Amino acid sequence: GDQVEQSPSALSLHEGTGSALRCNFTTTMRAVQWFRKNSRGSLINLFYLASGTKENGRLKSAFDSKERYSTLHIRDAQLEDSGTYFCAVAGNKLTFGIGTRVLVRP
Amino acid sequence: GGIITQTPKFLIGQEGQKLTLKCQQNFNHDTMYWYRQDSGKGLRLIYYSITENDLQKGDLSEGYDASREKKSSFSLTVTSAQKNEMAVFLCASSRTGTSAETLYFGSGTRLTVL
């Protein structure tokens, strides 16, 4: 079946720095979605991409269906960016990765 | 904008008990979903519904029932709670039922079985 791998599994950042999360998948997918689960358990929709890149504030995401990956870049990290980030890729069905836990430290 | 409301937020049950989780959405979306999230695993689809009174099994439907009483509500029943079971159940909705459609999630129901 469709497989989705997220890396790294966990990430620690100092405030003001940046990093990238990656989502690899095994077959050609039509779209990717990125979510963040916050401390209250809510899953917040960050991006939906069928191709190319999108930017929203300090977050930027890219989707390369041919190379079978998507990335989520965080720049100028803030404490409220902490949480678990999930990617979900759309093939015949929507398949979720197991998440990347991000902790932003002062 | 809209919101997805899940009740209860926390649910504690006994082994063998039948437990019901509820979900309401005011997006006027056609499709609603129930996912289960276990620690260290991605979200797994239990049931989904593409319209009122429709039910479709997901990858993890055994041990669960669901009901789409009306367009705005979708309930999930754990038919017989398993001892030491702990998981978060997430309800979601989307405008249509295609996989390439933005999902909106509720804040979850955390289940603990004693």
PDB file of N, CA, C and O in Angstrom, chain A residues 57-85:
ATOM      1  N   GLY A  57       3.131  33.201   6.075  1.00  0.00           N
ATOM      2  CA  GLY A  57       3.886  33.737   7.210  1.00  0.00           C
ATOM      3  C   GLY A  57       5.280  33.156   7.260  1.00  0.00           C
ATOM      4  O   GLY A  57       6.041  33.244   6.294  1.00  0.00           O
ATOM      5  N   ARG A  58       5.611  32.526   8.377  1.00  0.00           N
ATOM      6  CA  ARG A  58       6.948  31.969   8.555  1.00  0.00           C
ATOM      7  C   ARG A  58       7.047  30.519   8.077  1.00  0.00           C
ATOM      8  O   ARG A  58       8.079  29.882   8.242  1.00  0.00           O
ATOM      9  N   LEU A  59       5.987  30.010   7.511  1.00  0.00           N
ATOM     10  CA  LEU A  59       5.968  28.641   7.014  1.00  0.00           C
ATOM     11  C   LEU A  59       5.936  28.629   5.495  1.00  0.00           C
ATOM     12  O   LEU A  59       5.278  29.462   4.866  1.00  0.00           O
ATOM     13  N   LYS A  60       6.678  27.670   4.927  1.00  0.00           N
ATOM     14  CA  LYS A  60       6.680  27.514   3.480  1.00  0.00           C
ATOM     15  C   LYS A  60       6.705  26.024   3.168  1.00  0.00           C
ATOM     16  O   LYS A  60       7.443  25.271   3.803  1.00  0.00           O
ATOM     17  N   SER A  61       5.902  25.623   2.207  1.00  0.00           N
ATOM     18  CA  SER A  61       5.841  24.209   1.857  1.00  0.00           C
ATOM     19  C   SER A  61       6.040  24.027   0.365  1.00  0.00           C
ATOM     20  O   SER A  61       5.665  24.887  -0.437  1.00  0.00           O
ATOM     21  N   ALA A  62       6.651  22.904   0.013  1.00  0.00           N
ATOM     22  CA  ALA A  62       6.875  22.554  -1.384  1.00  0.00           C
ATOM     23  C   ALA A  62       6.427  21.122  -1.608  1.00  0.00           C
ATOM     24  O   ALA A  62       6.491  20.281  -0.705  1.00  0.00           O
ATOM     25  N   PHE A  63       5.967  20.855  -2.816  1.00  0.00           N
ATOM     26  CA  PHE A  63       5.487  19.515  -3.169  1.00  0.00           C
ATOM     27  C   PHE A  63       6.045  19.146  -4.530  1.00  0.00           C
ATOM     28  O   PHE A  63       5.861  19.870  -5.502  1.00  0.00           O
ATOM     29  N   ASP A  64       6.761  18.007  -4.559  1.00  0.00           N
ATOM     30  CA  ASP A  64       7.318  17.514  -5.812  1.00  0.00           C
ATOM     31  C   ASP A  64       6.779  16.103  -6.040  1.00  0.00           C
ATOM     32  O   ASP A  64       7.304  15.141  -5.483  1.00  0.00           O
ATOM     33  N   SER A  65       5.715  15.997  -6.810  1.00  0.00           N
ATOM     34  CA  SER A  65       5.072  14.711  -7.028  1.00  0.00           C
ATOM     35  C   SER A  65       5.990  13.742  -7.761  1.00  0.00           C
ATOM     36  O   SER A  65       6.025  12.545  -7.447  1.00  0.00           O
ATOM     37  N   LYS A  66       6.756  14.255  -8.709  1.00  0.00           N
ATOM     38  CA  LYS A  66       7.629  13.402  -9.511  1.00  0.00           C
ATOM     39  C   LYS A  66       8.737  12.787  -8.650  1.00  0.00           C
ATOM     40  O   LYS A  66       9.045  11.599  -8.768  1.00  0.00           O
ATOM     41  N   GLU A  67       9.352  13.604  -7.791  1.00  0.00           N
ATOM     42  CA  GLU A  67      10.424  13.122  -6.915  1.00  0.00           C
ATOM     43  C   GLU A  67       9.871  12.515  -5.622  1.00  0.00           C
ATOM     44  O   GLU A  67      10.620  12.011  -4.811  1.00  0.00           O
ATOM     45  N   ARG A  68       8.575  12.593  -5.435  1.00  0.00           N
ATOM     46  CA  ARG A  68       7.878  11.912  -4.336  1.00  0.00           C
ATOM     47  C   ARG A  68       8.280  12.420  -2.956  1.00  0.00           C
ATOM     48  O   ARG A  68       8.640  11.645  -2.060  1.00  0.00           O
ATOM     49  N   TYR A  69       8.217  13.742  -2.794  1.00  0.00           N
ATOM     50  CA  TYR A  69       8.452  14.284  -1.468  1.00  0.00           C
ATOM     51  C   TYR A  69       7.763  15.634  -1.334  1.00  0.00           C
ATOM     52  O   TYR A  69       7.404  16.297  -2.319  1.00  0.00           O
ATOM     53  N   SER A  70       7.608  16.022  -0.083  1.00  0.00           N
ATOM     54  CA  SER A  70       7.148  17.360   0.243  1.00  0.00           C
ATOM     55  C   SER A  70       7.964  17.854   1.436  1.00  0.00           C
ATOM     56  O   SER A  70       8.430  17.051   2.237  1.00  0.00           O
ATOM     57  N   THR A  71       8.139  19.144   1.504  1.00  0.00           N
ATOM     58  CA  THR A  71       8.873  19.735   2.626  1.00  0.00           C
ATOM     59  C   THR A  71       8.042  20.836   3.273  1.00  0.00           C
ATOM     60  O   THR A  71       7.181  21.459   2.626  1.00  0.00           O
ATOM     61  N   LEU A  72       8.316  21.049   4.546  1.00  0.00           N
ATOM     62  CA  LEU A  72       7.716  22.154   5.287  1.00  0.00           C
ATOM     63  C   LEU A  72       8.860  22.876   5.986  1.00  0.00           C
ATOM     64  O   LEU A  72       9.562  22.300   6.804  1.00  0.00           O
ATOM     65  N   HIS A  73       9.058  24.145   5.626  1.00  0.00           N
ATOM     66  CA  HIS A  73      10.125  24.936   6.211  1.00  0.00           C
ATOM     67  C   HIS A  73       9.552  25.883   7.261  1.00  0.00           C
ATOM     68  O   HIS A  73       8.544  26.555   7.007  1.00  0.00           O
ATOM     69  N   ILE A  74      10.212  25.928   8.402  1.00  0.00           N
ATOM     70  CA  ILE A  74       9.867  26.879   9.450  1.00  0.00           C
ATOM     71  C   ILE A  74      11.029  27.863   9.547  1.00  0.00           C
ATOM     72  O   ILE A  74      12.183  27.454   9.700  1.00  0.00           O
ATOM     73  N   ARG A  75      10.743  29.149   9.466  1.00  0.00           N
ATOM     74  CA  ARG A  75      11.797  30.147   9.670  1.00  0.00           C
ATOM     75  C   ARG A  75      11.417  31.043  10.846  1.00  0.00           C
ATOM     76  O   ARG A  75      10.229  31.184  11.175  1.00  0.00           O
ATOM     77  N   ASP A  76      12.447  31.582  11.520  1.00  0.00           N
ATOM     78  CA  ASP A  76      12.210  32.447  12.674  1.00  0.00           C
ATOM     79  C   ASP A  76      11.237  31.793  13.659  1.00  0.00           C
ATOM     80  O   ASP A  76      10.192  32.348  14.028  1.00  0.00           O
ATOM     81  N   ALA A  77      11.591  30.570  14.080  1.00  0.00           N
ATOM     82  CA  ALA A  77      10.684  29.766  14.904  1.00  0.00           C
ATOM     83  C   ALA A  77      10.265  30.499  16.179  1.00  0.00           C
ATOM     84  O   ALA A  77      11.085  31.160  16.834  1.00  0.00           O
ATOM     85  N   GLN A  78       8.987  30.360  16.527  1.00  0.00           N
ATOM     86  CA  GLN A  78       8.432  30.939  17.747  1.00  0.00           C
ATOM     87  C   GLN A  78       7.935  29.812  18.645  1.00  0.00           C
ATOM     88  O   GLN A  78       7.691  28.694  18.190  1.00  0.00           O
ATOM     89  N   LEU A  79       7.752  30.127  19.923  1.00  0.00           N
ATOM     90  CA  LEU A  79       7.340  29.102  20.886  1.00  0.00           C
ATOM     91  C   LEU A  79       6.027  28.431  20.464  1.00  0.00           C
ATOM     92  O   LEU A  79       5.851  27.221  20.663  1.00  0.00           O
ATOM     93  N   GLU A  80       5.126  29.204  19.877  1.00  0.00           N
ATOM     94  CA  GLU A  80       3.823  28.645  19.499  1.00  0.00           C
ATOM     95  C   GLU A  80       3.888  27.705  18.296  1.00  0.00           C
ATOM     96  O   GLU A  80       2.885  27.078  17.947  1.00  0.00           O
ATOM     97  N   ASP A  81       5.081  27.591  17.684  1.00  0.00           N
ATOM     98  CA  ASP A  81       5.251  26.637  16.581  1.00  0.00           C
ATOM     99  C   ASP A  81       5.446  25.213  17.098  1.00  0.00           C
ATOM    100  O   ASP A  81       5.452  24.266  16.303  1.00  0.00           O
ATOM    101  N   SER A  82       5.631  25.064  18.391  1.00  0.00           N
ATOM    102  CA  SER A  82       5.801  23.728  18.959  1.00  0.00           C
ATOM    103  C   SER A  82       4.553  22.886  18.738  1.00  0.00           C
ATOM    104  O   SER A  82       3.430  23.392  18.802  1.00  0.00           O
ATOM    105  N   GLY A  83       4.776  21.605  18.489  1.00  0.00           N
ATOM    106  CA  GLY A  83       3.660  20.698  18.255  1.00  0.00           C
ATOM    107  C   GLY A  83       4.115  19.570  17.361  1.00  0.00           C
ATOM    108  O   GLY A  83       5.288  19.489  16.998  1.00  0.00           O
ATOM    109  N   THR A  84       3.197  18.696  17.018  1.00  0.00           N
ATOM    110  CA  THR A  84       3.512  17.600  16.104  1.00  0.00           C
ATOM    111  C   THR A  84       2.964  17.932  14.724  1.00  0.00           C
ATOM    112  O   THR A  84       1.782  18.275  14.586  1.00  0.00           O
ATOM    113  N   TYR A  85       3.818  17.827  13.731  1.00  0.00           N
ATOM    114  CA  TYR A  85       3.458  18.165  12.351  1.00  0.00           C
ATOM    115  C   TYR A  85       3.240  16.876  11.564  1.00  0.00           C
ATOM    116  O   TYR A  85       4.099  16.000  11.553  1.00  0.00           O
TER     117      TYR A  85
END
